[in-house]
């Protein structure tokens, strides 16, 4: 048995569950008129209504006790203090230092990291100002109009998501492009849209060894040099963001054009570092600072609020309740905001790469479920697609409904419809529709007898389906910063409860290793690598189709 399942609070919650699993939220609301008020919380520009969950005061008490017994208070302090909590890589985990707006010292191996953080931020600010003001000119003395960010995973999704989310704050001259897929189609289509004289390429890679990124960057560089016909022009059009100065120089980017970050910044937690350069270029230094400020508000709240009033802790522990007690293995992110359409993908990586693990910190296997499958889509589109399963399917899949109170599109009439749907969905998921209500409704439509009764079971909604409603005052850099940090900390808390390392990602290595050998085989450079019969047949088929290899 794992340490977690032996905790008294873990067992006590099972005892509570035996009774709690019979509760229906409809009754919980009926018996407590203050429920919505009591189960709500505001932090900065974010408001969370968590009342539509299958929880009572006893559930929350039990969950917070579990958080304490699992050692959350000490782990939280350890992260903020820069201790090497990423034990399998022997690294600190300090995305909070990147937005430590109070500038209080944070030590790694005895060295305060804040001067480095501030100096890179200042360099980024200067560079972005030069590009945005038109002072930085390309090789034909024209200002930059297009930015192509080349990266993948944590070195792509964050900047891509934030730039999409904050489009209304973007520089009007700047067109942002993101290339991550090694499928040449993405780079090819992007290059069709840009001109070498006015394009800046940002190569984003923590390690600067990632095959997809380096392949795309090399092709982009060749495309550029073939047109500029001058190697020296590269300096005006290529910059790198990395922790690996040597590899950047070897690739042919002047280290003077490199923005640095450090091994204590995890890829999927790196948008606050120099990896956020595309964000700062697009939004400007002030808005990037606001993004950091928003995250810092959430950091401070997370570090200081009592667990009972702590937004990331509440979301995490309520998540644990569903995952580990109800056996709900999936979680939906449904932003009701077109600008947030990449948020589900971003949170999917953040959560699944962090907590998709089955080994405890001490090397023993887990004997409980860990990260749920995170998925989602803009909520309103989801309603016309997969919400059917969420309402009447057999799975329990909690849903985060995310929207902003203020209209960001400024087109009249749209926002009200959007918000009406958010609130209606949350209510429908909670209440459902009883057979009695269905009967009444059908009778009012003139149906009776068998015709009515045959339809009833199909139109019943069990309800009791959990949602969190997250309202932002408006979608702006500060609130988006708080929202992202909220999820980062929620995921951290769940990792602590499960006793796993949320900050490594060994699971992505195996496929990468095998791909190297197979790549050589596809190219005809290697013939007899040992494989199973299926893999061998697939390789043969590829080689036949690309005859000559
Ligand atoms: C994120 C992961 C992963 C990483 C990419 C890109 O936490 O580690 O998504 O960001 O594999 O890696 P590089 O930045 O090293 O190119």
Tab-separated table of C-alpha atoms and ligand atoms in Angstrom, residues 152-155 204-210 213 261 266-269 275 349 353 505 512, ligand 1:
chain	number	residue	atom	x	y	z
A	152	UNK	CA	7.231	22.744	-29.861
A	153	UNK	CA	5.426	21.602	-26.705
A	154	UNK	CA	6.254	23.857	-23.793
A	155	UNK	CA	8.281	26.087	-26.106
A	204	UNK	CA	12.472	28.659	-29.060
A	205	UNK	CA	14.040	25.605	-27.467
A	206	UNK	CA	15.154	25.000	-23.911
A	207	UNK	CA	17.599	22.265	-24.900
A	208	UNK	CA	18.219	23.363	-28.507
A	209	UNK	CA	18.405	19.675	-29.411
A	210	UNK	CA	14.742	19.073	-30.249
A	213	UNK	CA	12.355	22.576	-33.824
A	261	UNK	CA	16.562	31.018	-19.304
A	266	UNK	CA	10.140	23.588	-16.853
A	267	UNK	CA	9.130	23.663	-20.524
A	268	UNK	CA	5.388	23.724	-19.905
A	269	UNK	CA	5.908	26.384	-17.212
A	275	UNK	CA	10.165	31.764	-24.018
A	349	UNK	CA	-0.193	19.596	-21.769
A	353	UNK	CA	2.569	15.961	-18.890
A	505	UNK	CA	8.545	14.062	-18.370
A	512	UNK	CA	11.957	9.935	-29.412
B	1	LIG	C1	7.490	20.512	-21.464
B	1	LIG	C2	8.178	19.440	-22.143
B	1	LIG	C3	8.184	19.545	-23.635
B	1	LIG	C4	9.224	20.525	-24.193
B	1	LIG	C5	9.372	20.275	-25.689
B	1	LIG	C6	10.347	21.223	-26.329
B	1	LIG	O1	7.462	20.649	-20.280
B	1	LIG	O2	9.437	19.285	-21.617
B	1	LIG	O3	6.926	19.887	-24.148
B	1	LIG	O4	8.858	21.836	-23.924
B	1	LIG	O5	9.779	18.949	-25.896
B	1	LIG	O6	11.603	21.093	-25.764
B	1	LIG	P1	12.722	22.159	-26.035
B	1	LIG	O7	12.259	23.461	-25.484
B	1	LIG	O8	13.949	21.653	-25.347
B	1	LIG	O9	12.883	22.239	-27.531
